[in-house]
C-alpha positions in Angstrom: -73.6 35.2 67.9 -74.5 34.9 71.9 -70.6 33.7 72.6 -69.5 36.8 70.9 -71.6 39.3 72.6 -70.8 37.5 76.0 -67.0 37.8 75.4 -67.2 41.3 74.1 -68.8 42.1 77.6 -66.0 41.1 79.6 -62.2 41.5 79.9 -60.7 37.6 80.7 -57.7 37.1 83.1 -54.8 36.6 80.9 -54.4 33.0 82.1 -58.0 32.2 80.4 -57.2 33.9 76.7 -55.4 30.5 75.3 -58.2 28.8 76.4 -61.2 30.9 75.2 -59.1 31.9 72.2 -59.6 28.1 71.6 -63.3 27.8 71.7 -63.8 30.9 69.9 -62.0 29.6 66.9 -63.1 26.2 67.2 -67.1 28.0 66.9 -66.1 30.2 64.3 -64.8 27.6 62.0 -68.0 25.7 62.6 -69.8 28.8 61.0 -67.6 29.0 58.4 -68.3 27.1 54.7 -65.0 24.9 53.9 -62.7 27.5 52.1 -61.9 26.6 48.8 -59.6 29.6 47.9 -56.0 29.4 48.4 -53.8 32.4 48.3 -50.2 31.0 48.6 -47.4 33.7 50.0 -44.8 31.1 51.6 -42.4 32.0 48.9 -42.2 33.1 44.8 -40.7 29.3 44.4 -44.2 28.3 44.8 -45.2 29.1 41.6 -47.2 26.9 39.1 -45.5 26.4 35.3 -47.6 28.7 32.7 -49.8 27.0 30.1 -47.0 28.4 27.7 -44.0 26.8 29.9 -46.1 23.3 29.5 -46.5 23.8 26.1 -42.5 24.7 25.4 -41.7 21.9 27.8 -43.7 19.0 25.7 -41.9 19.8 22.7 -38.7 20.6 23.9 -36.3 19.1 21.9 -33.4 17.5 23.9 -30.1 15.6 23.6 -27.1 15.1 26.4 -26.1 18.2 28.4 -23.2 16.6 30.0 -21.8 15.6 26.8 -22.7 19.3 25.8 -25.4 18.9 22.7 -28.5 19.7 24.6 -29.8 22.6 22.0 -32.5 24.0 24.3 -29.8 23.9 27.6 -27.6 25.6 25.1 -30.0 28.2 24.1 -31.0 29.1 27.4 -27.3 29.8 28.9 -26.2 31.5 26.2 -29.5 34.1 26.5 -28.8 34.2 30.2 -25.1 35.3 29.6 -26.0 37.6 27.0 -28.9 39.4 29.0 -26.1 39.2 32.1 -23.6 40.6 29.4 -21.1 37.5 30.4 -19.1 35.5 28.1 -21.0 32.4 29.2 -23.7 30.6 31.1 -24.2 27.1 32.9 -27.8 25.7 33.7 -27.8 24.2 37.4 -30.6 22.6 39.2 -30.8 25.4 42.2 -29.8 28.6 43.1 -27.7 27.0 46.2 -25.8 24.8 43.6 -24.9 27.7 41.6 -23.8 29.6 44.5 -21.8 26.8 45.9 -20.3 26.0 42.2 -19.2 29.6 42.1 -17.4 29.8 45.6 -15.9 26.5 44.9 -14.5 27.9 41.3 -12.8 31.4 42.6 -11.7 29.7 45.6 -10.0 26.6 44.0 -7.7 26.1 47.2 -8.8 24.7 49.8 -8.2 26.6 53.1 -9.7 29.7 51.0 -11.7 32.5 52.6 -14.9 34.1 51.4 -16.3 37.8 52.8 -19.9 37.5 52.9 -22.7 39.3 54.8 -23.8 38.0 58.5 -27.4 37.6 57.1 -26.5 36.7 53.9 -28.5 33.2 52.1 -25.2 31.8 51.4 -24.4 32.0 54.9 -27.4 31.1 56.7 -29.6 28.9 54.3 -27.4 27.0 52.3 -26.2 24.0 54.8 -22.7 25.6 55.4 -22.0 23.4 51.9 -19.0 26.1 51.1 -17.2 24.9 54.4 -18.4 21.2 54.4 -18.1 20.7 50.9 -15.5 23.3 49.3 -13.5 23.5 52.6 -13.8 27.4 52.1 -13.9 29.8 55.1 -16.8 32.2 55.7 -15.9 35.4 57.1 -18.8 37.5 58.0 -19.2 41.2 58.0 -22.4 42.7 59.3 -25.5 43.2 56.8 -27.1 46.5 57.5 -31.0 46.7 57.0 -30.4 47.9 53.9 -28.6 44.4 52.8 -25.1 46.5 52.3 -22.1 45.8 54.3 -19.8 48.7 54.8 -17.1 49.4 52.6 -14.5 49.7 55.2 -15.8 46.6 57.1 -15.4 44.7 53.9 -11.9 46.1 53.4 -10.8 45.3 57.3 -12.2 41.8 56.6 -9.4 41.0 53.8 -6.8 38.8 55.3 -3.2 40.3 54.5 -1.8 37.9 52.5 1.4 38.0 54.1 -0.2 36.5 57.1 -1.4 33.0 55.5 0.5 31.0 58.1 -2.0 32.2 60.4 -5.0 33.2 58.8 -7.2 31.8 55.5 -6.4 33.4 52.5 -9.4 35.8 51.2 -10.0 35.2 47.4 -13.8 36.2 47.2 -16.3 38.5 48.0 -19.9 37.9 47.8 -22.9 40.2 47.4 -26.7 39.1 47.6 -29.2 41.2 45.3 -32.2 41.5 46.4 -31.0 40.8 49.8 -34.0 38.5 51.1 -33.5 38.5 54.7 -33.7 42.3 54.6 -36.7 42.1 53.0 -35.9 42.3 49.4 -33.7 45.1 49.5 -31.9 46.0 46.4 -28.2 47.0 46.4 -27.7 49.9 44.0 -25.4 49.8 41.0 -22.8 52.3 42.6 -22.5 50.4 45.8 -22.0 47.1 43.6 -19.3 48.9 41.6 -17.6 50.5 44.9 -17.3 46.6 45.8 -16.2 45.4 42.3 -13.4 48.4 42.6 -12.3 46.8 46.3 -12.4 43.7 44.6 -9.5 44.5 42.2 -7.7 46.7 44.5 -7.2 43.7 46.5 -6.8 40.5 43.7 -10.0 39.3 44.8 -13.0 38.1 43.1 -16.7 39.2 43.4 -19.7 36.9 42.9 -23.5 38.1 43.2 -26.2 35.8 44.4 -28.5 37.1 42.0 -31.5 34.8 42.9 -33.9 37.9 42.5 -31.8 40.1 40.5 -34.4 40.9 37.9 -36.5 42.2 40.9 -33.9 44.6 41.9 -33.4 45.8 38.2 -36.9 46.2 37.8 -37.2 48.1 41.3 -34.2 50.4 40.4 -35.0 51.0 36.9 -31.0 49.8 36.2 -30.7 47.4 33.3 -29.6 43.8 34.7 -26.3 43.8 32.9 -25.3 47.1 34.3 -26.1 45.8 37.7 -24.0 42.8 37.6 -21.3 44.6 35.4 -18.7 44.4 38.4 -19.4 40.8 39.0 -16.9 38.1 38.1 -19.8 35.7 38.5 -23.3 35.8 39.1 -26.3 33.0 39.6 -29.5 33.7 38.6 -32.6 32.0 39.4 -35.2 31.2 37.3 -37.8 29.5 39.8 -38.4 32.5 41.9 -40.0 35.6 40.5 -39.2 34.2 37.1 -41.9 31.7 37.6 -40.1 28.5 36.0 -40.1 25.3 37.9 -36.8 24.4 38.3 -33.6 25.9 37.8 -30.9 28.5 37.9 -28.0 30.0 35.6 -24.7 30.8 36.4 -22.8 33.3 34.2 -19.5 34.6 34.3 -16.2 33.9 31.8 -15.8 31.1 29.4 -12.9 30.4 31.7 -15.1 30.4 34.8 -17.7 28.3 33.1 -15.3 25.8 31.7 -14.3 25.0 35.2 -17.9 25.5 36.6 -18.8 22.8 34.3 -16.5 20.2 35.9 -17.3 21.4 39.3 -21.0 20.8 38.3 -20.2 17.2 37.2 -18.6 16.5 40.4 -21.4 17.9 42.6 -23.9 15.6 40.7 -25.6 18.5 38.6 -25.3 16.8 35.3 -28.8 16.2 34.5 -28.6 15.1 30.9 -31.5 16.1 29.2 -32.2 19.3 30.5 -34.3 20.9 27.5 -37.3 20.0 29.1 -36.5 22.2 32.0 -34.3 24.8 30.0 -37.5 24.8 28.1 -39.8 26.5 30.9 -36.7 28.9 31.5 -36.7 30.6 28.0 -40.4 31.4 28.6 -39.7 32.8 32.0 -37.3 35.2 31.0 -39.2 36.4 27.8 -42.7 36.3 29.3 -42.4 36.9 33.3 -39.7 39.6 33.7 -42.0 42.4 33.1 -44.4 41.3 35.5 -42.2 41.5 38.5 -42.9 45.0 38.8 -46.6 44.1 39.3 -45.5 41.8 42.0 -43.7 44.9 43.7 -46.6 47.1 43.3 -49.2 44.5 44.9 -46.7 43.6 47.7 -46.6 47.5 48.6 -50.4 47.5 48.5 -50.8 44.7 50.8 -47.9 46.0 52.9 -50.0 49.2 53.4 -53.0 47.7 54.2 -51.5 45.6 56.7 -49.9 48.4 58.3 -53.5 49.8 59.1 -54.7 46.5 61.0 -54.4 47.0 64.5 -52.1 44.7 66.1 -49.8 44.3 63.1 -46.2 45.6 63.0 -45.2 46.4 59.4 -43.3 49.3 57.7 -44.5 49.6 54.5 -41.8 52.0 53.3 -39.4 49.2 53.7 -41.0 47.4 51.0 -38.9 47.6 47.6 -39.6 44.6 45.9 -42.1 41.4 46.7 -41.2 40.7 49.9 -42.6 41.9 53.4 -42.0 41.0 57.0 -44.3 41.6 59.7 -44.7 40.8 63.3 -47.4 41.0 65.9 -47.9 43.6 68.5 -46.2 42.5 72.2 -49.0 41.5 74.3 -51.5 41.4 71.6 -53.0 38.4 73.1 -51.9 35.9 70.3 -49.0 34.4 69.1 -47.6 34.6 65.5 -47.9 30.8 64.9 -51.3 30.8 66.2 -52.2 33.6 63.7 -50.6 31.8 60.7 -52.8 28.5 61.6 -55.7 30.9 61.8 -55.0 32.4 58.5 -54.2 28.7 57.1 -57.9 27.5 57.8 -59.0 30.4 55.8 -56.8 29.3 52.8 -53.8 32.1 53.3 -50.2 30.7 53.4 -47.2 32.6 54.8 -43.6 31.5 56.3 -43.3 31.5 59.7 -39.6 33.1 60.1 -39.4 32.9 63.7 -41.2 33.3 66.9 -41.8 36.8 66.3 -41.5 37.4 62.5 -43.4 36.0 59.3 -42.6 36.5 55.9 -44.8 37.2 52.8 -43.8 37.0 49.4 -45.7 38.0 46.2 -45.6 36.8 42.8 -47.3 36.7 39.2 -50.0 34.2 40.5 -51.5 36.3 43.2 -53.8 38.6 41.8 -55.1 41.8 43.1 -58.2 39.8 44.6 -55.8 37.7 46.4 -54.2 40.7 48.3 -57.7 42.4 49.2 -59.0 38.5 50.3 -55.6 38.3 52.3 -56.3 41.7 54.0 -59.9 40.8 54.9 -58.3 37.6 56.5 -56.1 39.2 58.6 -58.7 41.7 59.7 -61.4 39.4 60.4 -58.9 36.9 62.3 -57.1 39.9 64.3 -60.5 41.4 65.1 -62.0 38.2 66.4 -59.0 38.2 69.0 -59.7 41.7 70.0 -63.4 40.7 70.8 -61.7 37.6 73.0 -59.9 40.2 74.9 -62.7 42.7 75.0 -60.7 45.3 73.3 
């Protein structure tokens, strides 16, 4: 208390701020009880299997999926294909593999080209697999703030097949819905249809990275099969908002899935008795899809609360689904890294995207109470910085 009063009486030179902050944080830590609460907002991939998932996994009937006989695996694949309005499905270990397989199937000739957003997950966060493994050239088009790419820019990026002596041959367009790096923005059915028509016009295929496609469906109020109707293939993640521990399902035509199964085997994705994992996936699509609406509401509640805290830069109106990005105001006296570390000491975890931007992702295991607790931790941490800086 004495230290707080003294610090609040002076505005310290900037060169002393870091040292003073360290001592104040240390003092406050000694005054607090050990934190036992954990609010994990790093990603919706951190969810734990529910009790019903664990029970289903424990009793799952299994067989060899590589030989095509795992019953639960087949049930999940058929169910996902039905939900998405496609002919067939294929379980894969991850969304990254699902996207890679899809690109490789559509671009089956090395030196093919795929049009992707410059801020898309496939282009930035999948280790360049389409190029290093598949020999597929990425042709980037600028993503807008809402995750879309301008239609005329997509069309301008399509190579003239007659110039194949000089250029790669464009064979595929990829969209991402929701668009993670744009803050979970939803691509509308009208936009997706327009891209689909463009693809058909130029005899191209359309793949949708639908890692959070159910989030988009819930947020837009559009049936998920209608949302992906224009796509030739879709990769759907089970282990994000749907809360299963592992896996994705890719869907498309029967011919596409036949070839995808071969590519999956070549990539090491044939996992034999997948029914144990697929049992959790079935529970996820039966029980957790409707929970996404609550995730979105809590994300908007949290964003609105953060907006009211001095020192933070947050746009609540930009939050459409379960992802929030925030920054710290310039010259506020604390780095984003320091803020995140301070919040971790209080049991609140989030992902540092860069030196200036951090990400929060809501999921069904984050309660309204967790939202309130998170806001109080932000408020306490930043209020302490205000005291240090004499504001």
